[in-house]
């Protein structure tokens, strides 16, 4: 099915401040691309298959800019710990198990099934440092029909005896083995260079990753200014860096020519913010994780309104749930706390802004994604929100707000990615 029409209540971001709403209208898919929304279906599309979702909500698929697939197994654990203690107590112990490919396959099958059933259609994913297990994850994601970037993690220091590559040469060779084993293998699953964070990578490894990035023209993902202890540690490890982001930039792993996403940016000061913007780095705002691990509240509203490229991340398992609907609600809630308790110069996020970040804002990392404007890739989800409506009338924007705050994966009754129906 490549050419078809969806009928229902259609909505998508016009920009960061406005949402387009179309009641009882038609959304056209042609060869995997959107051909726009129409109140009356044009004659040229009258022969396309019509899928009738009258009364339901149709919106772009949601985009998760930051999630850790091997952490799915211990969601909800260690939420009384801060980042560095949590990593050592739970994360590194759990990720070390992915050396066992049988364990990895069982875990990743559950993870991919979980994502496939929910509202997210695209994800930027950390795997573990294990080549074979990372390939298993990519195989499963490709089979699922979802679109994703997946990274084999690099870490040659500070991972402990069970989760640390022998040295920079070993890590670089493993990365090349992974890239060569997956080259031209997938249609919807792409590699992304993944230095875990500065404390996990020696200078020698970062230099080698720079060369791999250039040779293979890879995008990059990592973490930035998430936690105060982490920031201080980076300064101790690379004392010549001006700030955390500069430590990446010294090795040309911070945007400019290669698409880059950095998770968190809770404590990015003005000089770091300027470098992020100048280099076109995407920010993955992860409000649930930043709350759970007592990291803080990123000034997401400031970033968005000043023109930063910004989307949302679930950051499982720092975050408890993968649904970017939850990330939208959490982003709004924590921005209110930041406004009230910390800095009243930054207004709380609006519903429109949070929805934008979870669709069009994050979607830009993938290209023309996150909208139903003409020639955007056709990613759509259908939400059955009848159980929220009760006896009262709700406008489409009210229904959207209730979906963001109340919905569960079971409310997603239709899912399309690049024009292909998943269910």
CSV table of C-alpha atoms in Angstrom, one decimal:
chain,number,residue,atom,x,y,z
A,1,UNK,CA,0.0,0.0,0.0
A,2,UNK,CA,1.8,3.1,-1.2
A,3,UNK,CA,-1.0,5.4,-2.2
A,4,UNK,CA,-3.9,5.9,0.2
A,5,UNK,CA,-6.0,8.4,2.1
A,6,UNK,CA,-6.7,8.6,5.8
A,7,UNK,CA,-10.0,10.2,7.0
A,8,UNK,CA,-10.4,11.6,10.5
A,9,UNK,CA,-9.6,14.6,12.8
A,10,UNK,CA,-6.1,15.6,11.6
A,11,UNK,CA,-3.6,17.8,13.5
A,12,UNK,CA,0.1,18.7,13.2
A,13,UNK,CA,2.4,21.6,14.1
A,14,UNK,CA,2.3,24.7,11.8
A,15,UNK,CA,5.3,26.1,13.8
A,16,UNK,CA,6.4,26.1,17.4
A,17,UNK,CA,3.5,28.3,18.5
A,18,UNK,CA,0.6,27.0,16.4
A,19,UNK,CA,-1.0,23.7,15.6
A,20,UNK,CA,-3.1,23.1,12.5
A,21,UNK,CA,-6.5,21.4,13.2
A,22,UNK,CA,-8.7,19.8,10.5
A,23,UNK,CA,-11.9,18.2,11.6
A,24,UNK,CA,-13.3,15.4,9.5
A,25,UNK,CA,-10.7,15.8,6.8
A,26,UNK,CA,-8.5,13.8,4.4
A,27,UNK,CA,-4.8,13.1,4.6
A,28,UNK,CA,-3.1,11.9,1.4
A,29,UNK,CA,-0.1,9.5,1.2
A,30,UNK,CA,1.6,9.1,-2.2
A,31,UNK,CA,4.7,6.9,-2.5
A,32,UNK,CA,5.5,7.3,1.2
A,33,UNK,CA,5.2,11.1,1.3
A,34,UNK,CA,2.4,13.3,2.5
A,35,UNK,CA,0.5,15.2,-0.2
A,36,UNK,CA,-1.3,17.4,2.3
A,37,UNK,CA,-4.6,17.6,4.2
A,38,UNK,CA,-7.9,18.5,2.5
A,39,UNK,CA,-11.4,19.3,3.8
A,40,UNK,CA,-12.7,17.9,0.5
A,41,UNK,CA,-10.7,15.2,-1.3
A,42,UNK,CA,-9.4,16.4,-4.7
A,43,UNK,CA,-10.5,14.3,-7.7
A,44,UNK,CA,-6.9,13.2,-8.4
A,45,UNK,CA,-6.9,11.2,-5.2
A,46,UNK,CA,-10.5,9.7,-5.5
A,47,UNK,CA,-9.2,6.3,-6.7
A,48,UNK,CA,-6.8,5.9,-3.7
A,49,UNK,CA,-7.7,3.4,-1.0
A,50,UNK,CA,-9.6,5.3,1.8
A,51,UNK,CA,-9.0,4.2,5.4
A,52,UNK,CA,-11.8,5.7,7.5
A,53,UNK,CA,-10.8,6.8,11.0
A,54,UNK,CA,-13.8,9.1,11.4
A,55,UNK,CA,-13.9,10.5,14.9
A,56,UNK,CA,-10.4,9.5,15.7
A,57,UNK,CA,-7.3,11.7,16.0
A,58,UNK,CA,-4.6,11.5,13.3
A,59,UNK,CA,-1.3,13.1,14.0
A,60,UNK,CA,2.4,12.8,13.0
A,61,UNK,CA,4.3,9.9,14.6
A,62,UNK,CA,6.3,11.0,17.6
A,63,UNK,CA,10.1,11.3,17.7
A,64,UNK,CA,12.4,10.1,20.5
A,65,UNK,CA,15.8,11.8,20.2
A,66,UNK,CA,17.4,9.8,23.1
A,67,UNK,CA,16.8,6.3,24.4
A,68,UNK,CA,19.0,3.5,25.7
A,69,UNK,CA,17.7,0.1,24.4
A,70,UNK,CA,19.8,-2.1,26.8
A,71,UNK,CA,18.4,-0.2,29.8
A,72,UNK,CA,14.8,-1.3,29.1
A,73,UNK,CA,15.2,-4.2,31.5
A,74,UNK,CA,15.7,-2.1,34.6
A,75,UNK,CA,13.3,0.8,34.1
A,76,UNK,CA,12.1,2.2,37.4
A,77,UNK,CA,15.2,1.0,39.4
A,78,UNK,CA,17.6,3.3,41.3
A,79,UNK,CA,15.4,6.4,41.1
A,80,UNK,CA,16.8,7.6,44.5
A,81,UNK,CA,20.3,7.9,43.0
A,82,UNK,CA,22.0,10.6,41.1
A,83,UNK,CA,23.5,10.1,37.7
A,84,UNK,CA,27.0,8.8,38.4
A,85,UNK,CA,26.0,6.5,41.2
A,86,UNK,CA,23.1,5.2,39.2
A,87,UNK,CA,25.4,4.4,36.2
A,88,UNK,CA,27.8,2.4,38.4
A,89,UNK,CA,25.1,0.7,40.4
A,90,UNK,CA,22.6,-0.2,37.7
A,91,UNK,CA,23.5,0.8,34.2
A,92,UNK,CA,26.9,-0.6,33.7
A,93,UNK,CA,26.0,-3.8,35.5
A,94,UNK,CA,23.0,-4.3,33.3
A,95,UNK,CA,24.6,-3.3,30.0
A,96,UNK,CA,27.5,-5.8,30.6
A,97,UNK,CA,25.0,-8.6,30.3
A,98,UNK,CA,24.6,-7.8,26.6
A,99,UNK,CA,27.9,-9.6,25.9
A,100,UNK,CA,25.6,-12.7,25.9
A,101,UNK,CA,23.8,-12.6,22.5
A,102,UNK,CA,21.0,-14.8,23.7
A,103,UNK,CA,20.3,-12.5,26.6
A,104,UNK,CA,20.5,-9.5,24.2
A,105,UNK,CA,18.1,-11.0,21.7
A,106,UNK,CA,15.4,-11.8,24.3
A,107,UNK,CA,15.7,-8.3,25.8
A,108,UNK,CA,15.8,-6.5,22.5
A,109,UNK,CA,12.8,-8.4,21.2
A,110,UNK,CA,10.8,-7.1,24.2
A,111,UNK,CA,12.2,-3.6,23.7
A,112,UNK,CA,11.3,-3.3,20.0
A,113,UNK,CA,7.8,-4.7,20.6
A,114,UNK,CA,7.3,-2.1,23.3
A,115,UNK,CA,8.3,0.7,21.0
A,116,UNK,CA,6.4,-0.6,18.0
A,117,UNK,CA,3.1,-0.6,20.0
A,118,UNK,CA,3.5,2.9,21.2
A,119,UNK,CA,3.2,6.4,19.6
A,120,UNK,CA,6.9,6.8,18.6
A,121,UNK,CA,7.7,6.2,15.0
A,122,UNK,CA,11.4,7.3,15.0
A,123,UNK,CA,14.1,7.0,17.7
A,124,UNK,CA,17.8,7.8,18.2
A,125,UNK,CA,19.1,4.8,20.2
A,126,UNK,CA,22.1,3.9,22.3
A,127,UNK,CA,22.8,0.2,22.1
A,128,UNK,CA,25.7,-1.3,24.2
A,129,UNK,CA,29.4,-1.5,23.4
A,130,UNK,CA,28.9,-5.1,22.0
A,131,UNK,CA,29.1,-5.5,18.3
A,132,UNK,CA,27.0,-8.6,17.8
A,133,UNK,CA,24.2,-7.5,20.2
A,134,UNK,CA,24.0,-4.1,18.5
A,135,UNK,CA,23.5,-5.8,15.1
A,136,UNK,CA,20.8,-8.0,16.7
A,137,UNK,CA,19.0,-4.8,17.8
A,138,UNK,CA,19.3,-3.2,14.4
A,139,UNK,CA,18.0,-6.4,12.7
A,140,UNK,CA,14.9,-6.4,15.0
A,141,UNK,CA,14.3,-2.7,14.4
A,142,UNK,CA,14.5,-3.1,10.7
A,143,UNK,CA,12.0,-5.9,10.8
A,144,UNK,CA,9.6,-3.8,13.0
A,145,UNK,CA,9.2,-1.1,10.2
A,146,UNK,CA,10.2,1.7,12.5
A,147,UNK,CA,12.9,4.2,11.5
A,148,UNK,CA,15.9,4.6,13.8
A,149,UNK,CA,19.5,5.6,14.3
A,150,UNK,CA,21.4,3.0,16.4
A,151,UNK,CA,24.8,3.4,17.9
A,152,UNK,CA,27.3,0.9,19.2
A,153,UNK,CA,28.6,2.6,22.3
A,154,UNK,CA,32.3,3.5,22.6
A,155,UNK,CA,33.9,3.5,26.1
A,156,UNK,CA,37.5,2.7,26.9
A,157,UNK,CA,37.6,4.0,30.4
A,158,UNK,CA,35.6,4.3,33.6
A,159,UNK,CA,33.1,1.5,32.8
A,160,UNK,CA,34.4,-1.0,35.3
A,161,UNK,CA,36.0,-4.4,34.5
A,162,UNK,CA,32.9,-5.8,32.8
A,163,UNK,CA,31.9,-2.8,30.6
A,164,UNK,CA,35.0,-1.3,29.2
A,165,UNK,CA,36.8,-1.8,25.9
A,166,UNK,CA,40.5,-2.7,26.2
A,167,UNK,CA,41.8,0.5,24.7
A,168,UNK,CA,41.2,3.1,22.0
A,169,UNK,CA,42.5,0.7,19.3
A,170,UNK,CA,40.1,-2.0,20.4
A,171,UNK,CA,37.1,0.3,20.5
A,172,UNK,CA,37.8,1.8,17.1
A,173,UNK,CA,38.3,-1.6,15.5
A,174,UNK,CA,35.0,-2.9,17.0
A,175,UNK,CA,33.3,0.2,15.6
A,176,UNK,CA,34.7,-0.4,12.2
A,177,UNK,CA,33.7,-4.1,12.4
A,178,UNK,CA,30.1,-3.1,13.3
A,179,UNK,CA,29.9,-0.5,10.5
A,180,UNK,CA,31.3,-2.9,7.9
A,181,UNK,CA,28.9,-5.7,9.0
A,182,UNK,CA,25.9,-3.5,8.7
A,183,UNK,CA,26.8,-1.4,5.6
A,184,UNK,CA,24.0,-1.3,3.0
A,185,UNK,CA,22.0,-3.9,5.1
A,186,UNK,CA,19.0,-1.8,6.0
A,187,UNK,CA,16.4,0.5,4.6
A,188,UNK,CA,15.1,2.1,7.8
A,189,UNK,CA,18.0,1.6,10.3
A,190,UNK,CA,21.0,3.8,10.3
A,191,UNK,CA,24.3,3.8,12.2
A,192,UNK,CA,25.2,6.7,14.5
A,193,UNK,CA,28.6,7.3,16.2
A,194,UNK,CA,28.1,7.0,19.9
A,195,UNK,CA,30.9,8.0,22.4
A,196,UNK,CA,29.0,7.4,25.6
A,197,UNK,CA,30.2,10.6,27.1
A,198,UNK,CA,33.6,12.3,27.7
A,199,UNK,CA,34.3,10.4,31.0
A,200,UNK,CA,34.0,7.1,29.1
A,201,UNK,CA,36.3,8.0,26.2
A,202,UNK,CA,40.0,8.7,26.3
A,203,UNK,CA,41.5,11.5,24.1
A,204,UNK,CA,43.0,8.8,21.9
A,205,UNK,CA,39.7,7.2,21.3
A,206,UNK,CA,38.0,10.5,20.6
A,207,UNK,CA,40.7,11.2,17.9
A,208,UNK,CA,40.0,7.8,16.3
A,209,UNK,CA,36.2,8.5,16.4
A,210,UNK,CA,36.8,11.8,14.6
A,211,UNK,CA,38.5,9.9,11.7
A,212,UNK,CA,35.7,7.3,11.6
A,213,UNK,CA,33.1,10.0,11.5
A,214,UNK,CA,34.8,11.7,8.6
A,215,UNK,CA,35.5,8.5,6.7
A,216,UNK,CA,31.9,7.1,7.1
A,217,UNK,CA,30.1,10.5,7.1
A,218,UNK,CA,28.3,9.5,10.3
A,219,UNK,CA,26.0,11.5,12.6
A,220,UNK,CA,26.9,11.6,16.3
A,221,UNK,CA,25.0,11.2,19.6
A,222,UNK,CA,26.2,11.7,23.2
A,223,UNK,CA,25.4,13.4,26.5
A,224,UNK,CA,26.1,16.9,27.5
A,225,UNK,CA,25.9,18.9,30.8
A,226,UNK,CA,23.4,16.6,32.5
A,227,UNK,CA,24.7,16.6,36.0
A,228,UNK,CA,27.0,18.9,38.1
A,229,UNK,CA,29.3,16.1,39.2
A,230,UNK,CA,29.6,14.9,35.6
A,231,UNK,CA,30.5,18.5,34.4
A,232,UNK,CA,33.2,18.8,37.1
A,233,UNK,CA,34.6,15.4,36.1
A,234,UNK,CA,34.9,16.4,32.4
A,235,UNK,CA,36.8,19.5,33.5
A,236,UNK,CA,39.2,17.3,35.4
A,237,UNK,CA,39.7,14.9,32.5
A,238,UNK,CA,40.1,17.5,29.8
A,239,UNK,CA,41.3,20.6,31.7
A,240,UNK,CA,42.2,22.5,28.5
A,241,UNK,CA,38.5,22.5,27.5
A,242,UNK,CA,36.6,25.8,28.1
A,243,UNK,CA,33.3,23.9,28.9
A,244,UNK,CA,31.8,20.5,28.4
A,245,UNK,CA,30.7,21.0,24.8
A,246,UNK,CA,34.1,22.4,23.9
A,247,UNK,CA,35.6,19.0,25.0
A,248,UNK,CA,33.6,17.4,22.1
A,249,UNK,CA,34.3,20.3,19.8
A,250,UNK,CA,38.1,19.9,20.3
A,251,UNK,CA,37.8,16.5,18.6
A,252,UNK,CA,35.3,17.8,15.9
A,253,UNK,CA,32.5,15.7,17.4
A,254,UNK,CA,30.1,18.5,17.9
A,255,UNK,CA,28.1,19.3,14.8
A,256,UNK,CA,29.4,21.6,12.1
A,257,UNK,CA,29.5,19.2,9.2
A,258,UNK,CA,28.0,16.1,10.8
A,259,UNK,CA,24.5,16.0,12.3
A,260,UNK,CA,24.8,15.7,16.1
A,261,UNK,CA,22.3,15.3,19.0
A,262,UNK,CA,23.3,15.9,22.6
A,263,UNK,CA,21.0,14.8,25.4
A,264,UNK,CA,20.1,16.9,28.4
A,265,UNK,CA,21.9,20.3,28.3
A,266,UNK,CA,20.6,21.0,31.8
A,267,UNK,CA,23.5,23.2,32.8
A,268,UNK,CA,24.6,24.6,29.4
A,269,UNK,CA,25.8,28.2,30.0
A,270,UNK,CA,25.7,31.0,27.4
A,271,UNK,CA,29.1,30.1,25.8
A,272,UNK,CA,28.0,26.4,25.4
A,273,UNK,CA,24.6,27.5,24.2
A,274,UNK,CA,26.2,29.6,21.5
A,275,UNK,CA,28.4,26.8,20.3
A,276,UNK,CA,25.4,24.4,20.2
A,277,UNK,CA,23.5,26.9,18.1
A,278,UNK,CA,26.5,27.9,15.9
A,279,UNK,CA,27.2,24.2,15.2
A,280,UNK,CA,23.6,23.2,14.6
A,281,UNK,CA,23.7,20.6,17.3
A,282,UNK,CA,20.3,19.2,18.3
A,283,UNK,CA,19.3,19.2,21.9
A,284,UNK,CA,17.3,16.2,23.3
A,285,UNK,CA,15.4,17.5,26.2
A,286,UNK,CA,14.8,14.6,28.7
A,287,UNK,CA,12.6,16.0,31.5
A,288,UNK,CA,11.6,12.6,33.1
A,289,UNK,CA,15.2,11.4,33.4
A,290,UNK,CA,16.4,14.8,34.7
A,291,UNK,CA,13.8,14.6,37.4
A,292,UNK,CA,14.3,10.9,38.3
A,293,UNK,CA,18.1,11.3,38.6
A,294,UNK,CA,17.9,14.7,40.4
A,295,UNK,CA,19.9,16.3,37.6
A,296,UNK,CA,17.8,19.5,37.3
A,297,UNK,CA,15.6,21.3,34.8
A,298,UNK,CA,16.9,22.3,31.4
A,299,UNK,CA,15.7,25.7,30.2
A,300,UNK,CA,14.0,24.2,27.2
A,301,UNK,CA,11.7,27.1,26.6
A,302,UNK,CA,14.7,29.4,26.3
A,303,UNK,CA,16.4,27.0,23.9
A,304,UNK,CA,13.4,26.7,21.7
A,305,UNK,CA,12.5,30.4,21.6
A,306,UNK,CA,16.1,31.4,20.8
A,307,UNK,CA,16.2,29.1,17.8
A,308,UNK,CA,18.0,26.1,19.0
A,309,UNK,CA,17.3,22.8,17.3
A,310,UNK,CA,15.5,20.9,20.1
A,311,UNK,CA,13.3,17.8,20.5
A,312,UNK,CA,12.4,15.4,23.2
A,313,UNK,CA,14.0,12.3,24.6
A,314,UNK,CA,12.5,9.6,26.8
A,315,UNK,CA,16.0,8.5,28.0
A,316,UNK,CA,14.9,5.1,29.2
A,317,UNK,CA,15.9,4.0,31.8
A,318,UNK,CA,16.7,7.3,33.4
A,319,UNK,CA,13.2,8.0,32.1
A,320,UNK,CA,10.6,5.5,33.1
A,321,UNK,CA,8.5,5.4,29.9
A,322,UNK,CA,9.3,5.6,26.2
A,323,UNK,CA,6.1,7.4,25.1
A,324,UNK,CA,7.0,10.9,23.9
A,325,UNK,CA,3.5,11.9,24.9
A,326,UNK,CA,4.7,11.5,28.5
A,327,UNK,CA,7.8,13.5,27.6
A,328,UNK,CA,5.6,16.3,26.4
A,329,UNK,CA,3.6,16.4,29.6
A,330,UNK,CA,6.7,16.2,31.7
A,331,UNK,CA,8.4,19.0,29.7
A,332,UNK,CA,5.5,21.3,30.4
A,333,UNK,CA,5.3,20.4,34.1
A,334,UNK,CA,9.0,20.8,34.9
A,335,UNK,CA,9.1,24.1,33.0
A,336,UNK,CA,6.4,25.4,35.3
A,337,UNK,CA,8.5,24.5,38.3
A,338,UNK,CA,11.6,26.1,36.8
A,339,UNK,CA,9.5,29.3,36.1
A,340,UNK,CA,8.1,29.4,39.6
A,341,UNK,CA,11.0,28.4,41.7
A,342,UNK,CA,14.2,29.2,39.7
A,343,UNK,CA,13.9,31.7,36.9
A,344,UNK,CA,10.7,33.6,36.1
A,345,UNK,CA,12.3,35.2,33.0
A,346,UNK,CA,11.6,31.9,31.1
A,347,UNK,CA,7.9,31.3,30.7
A,348,UNK,CA,6.7,27.8,31.1
A,349,UNK,CA,6.3,25.7,27.9
A,350,UNK,CA,3.0,25.8,26.1
A,351,UNK,CA,1.1,22.8,24.8
A,352,UNK,CA,1.9,23.9,21.3
A,353,UNK,CA,5.7,24.1,22.1
A,354,UNK,CA,5.8,20.7,23.7
A,355,UNK,CA,3.9,19.1,20.8
A,356,UNK,CA,6.2,20.8,18.3
A,357,UNK,CA,9.3,19.4,20.1
A,358,UNK,CA,7.9,15.9,20.1
A,359,UNK,CA,7.1,15.9,16.4
A,360,UNK,CA,8.5,18.5,14.0
A,361,UNK,CA,11.3,19.7,16.3
A,362,UNK,CA,12.8,16.3,16.8
A,363,UNK,CA,11.7,15.1,13.4
A,364,UNK,CA,14.1,17.5,11.7
A,365,UNK,CA,17.0,15.3,12.8
A,366,UNK,CA,15.7,12.7,10.4
A,367,UNK,CA,15.0,15.2,7.6
A,368,UNK,CA,11.5,16.3,6.4
A,369,UNK,CA,9.7,14.4,9.3
A,370,UNK,CA,7.1,15.4,11.8
A,371,UNK,CA,4.6,17.2,9.7
A,372,UNK,CA,1.8,16.6,7.2
A,373,UNK,CA,2.9,19.4,4.9
A,374,UNK,CA,3.5,18.4,1.3
A,375,UNK,CA,6.5,16.1,0.7
A,376,UNK,CA,7.2,15.3,4.3
A,377,UNK,CA,7.8,11.6,4.9
A,378,UNK,CA,4.5,10.0,5.8
A,379,UNK,CA,4.7,9.0,9.5
A,380,UNK,CA,1.3,9.0,11.2
A,381,UNK,CA,-0.4,7.6,14.3
A,382,UNK,CA,-4.1,7.2,14.9
A,383,UNK,CA,-5.4,7.7,18.5
A,384,UNK,CA,-8.7,6.4,19.7
A,385,UNK,CA,-9.5,8.7,22.6
A,386,UNK,CA,-13.1,7.8,23.1
A,387,UNK,CA,-12.6,6.6,26.7
A,388,UNK,CA,-11.6,10.2,27.6
A,389,UNK,CA,-14.6,11.9,26.1
A,390,UNK,CA,-17.3,10.8,28.4
A,391,UNK,CA,-20.6,12.8,28.1
A,392,UNK,CA,-19.0,16.2,27.3
A,393,UNK,CA,-17.8,18.0,24.2
A,394,UNK,CA,-14.1,18.6,23.8
A,395,UNK,CA,-12.5,20.7,21.1
A,396,UNK,CA,-9.6,19.2,19.1
A,397,UNK,CA,-7.0,21.1,21.1
A,398,UNK,CA,-8.6,19.9,24.3
A,399,UNK,CA,-8.6,16.3,23.0
A,400,UNK,CA,-4.9,16.7,22.1
A,401,UNK,CA,-4.1,17.9,25.6
A,402,UNK,CA,-5.9,15.0,27.2
A,403,UNK,CA,-4.1,12.6,24.9
A,404,UNK,CA,-0.7,14.0,25.9
A,405,UNK,CA,-1.5,13.8,29.6
A,406,UNK,CA,-3.7,10.6,29.7
A,407,UNK,CA,-3.0,8.3,26.8
A,408,UNK,CA,-1.4,4.9,27.0
A,409,UNK,CA,0.0,2.7,24.2
A,410,UNK,CA,-3.3,0.9,23.9
A,411,UNK,CA,-4.9,4.1,22.6
A,412,UNK,CA,-2.7,3.9,19.5
A,413,UNK,CA,-4.9,2.0,17.0
A,414,UNK,CA,-3.1,2.8,13.8
A,415,UNK,CA,0.6,3.4,12.9
A,416,UNK,CA,2.2,4.3,9.6
A,417,UNK,CA,5.9,4.8,8.9
A,418,UNK,CA,7.2,6.1,5.5
A,419,UNK,CA,3.8,5.3,4.1
A,420,UNK,CA,3.7,1.7,5.3
A,421,UNK,CA,1.0,0.6,7.7
A,422,UNK,CA,2.5,-1.2,10.7
A,423,UNK,CA,-1.0,-1.9,12.2
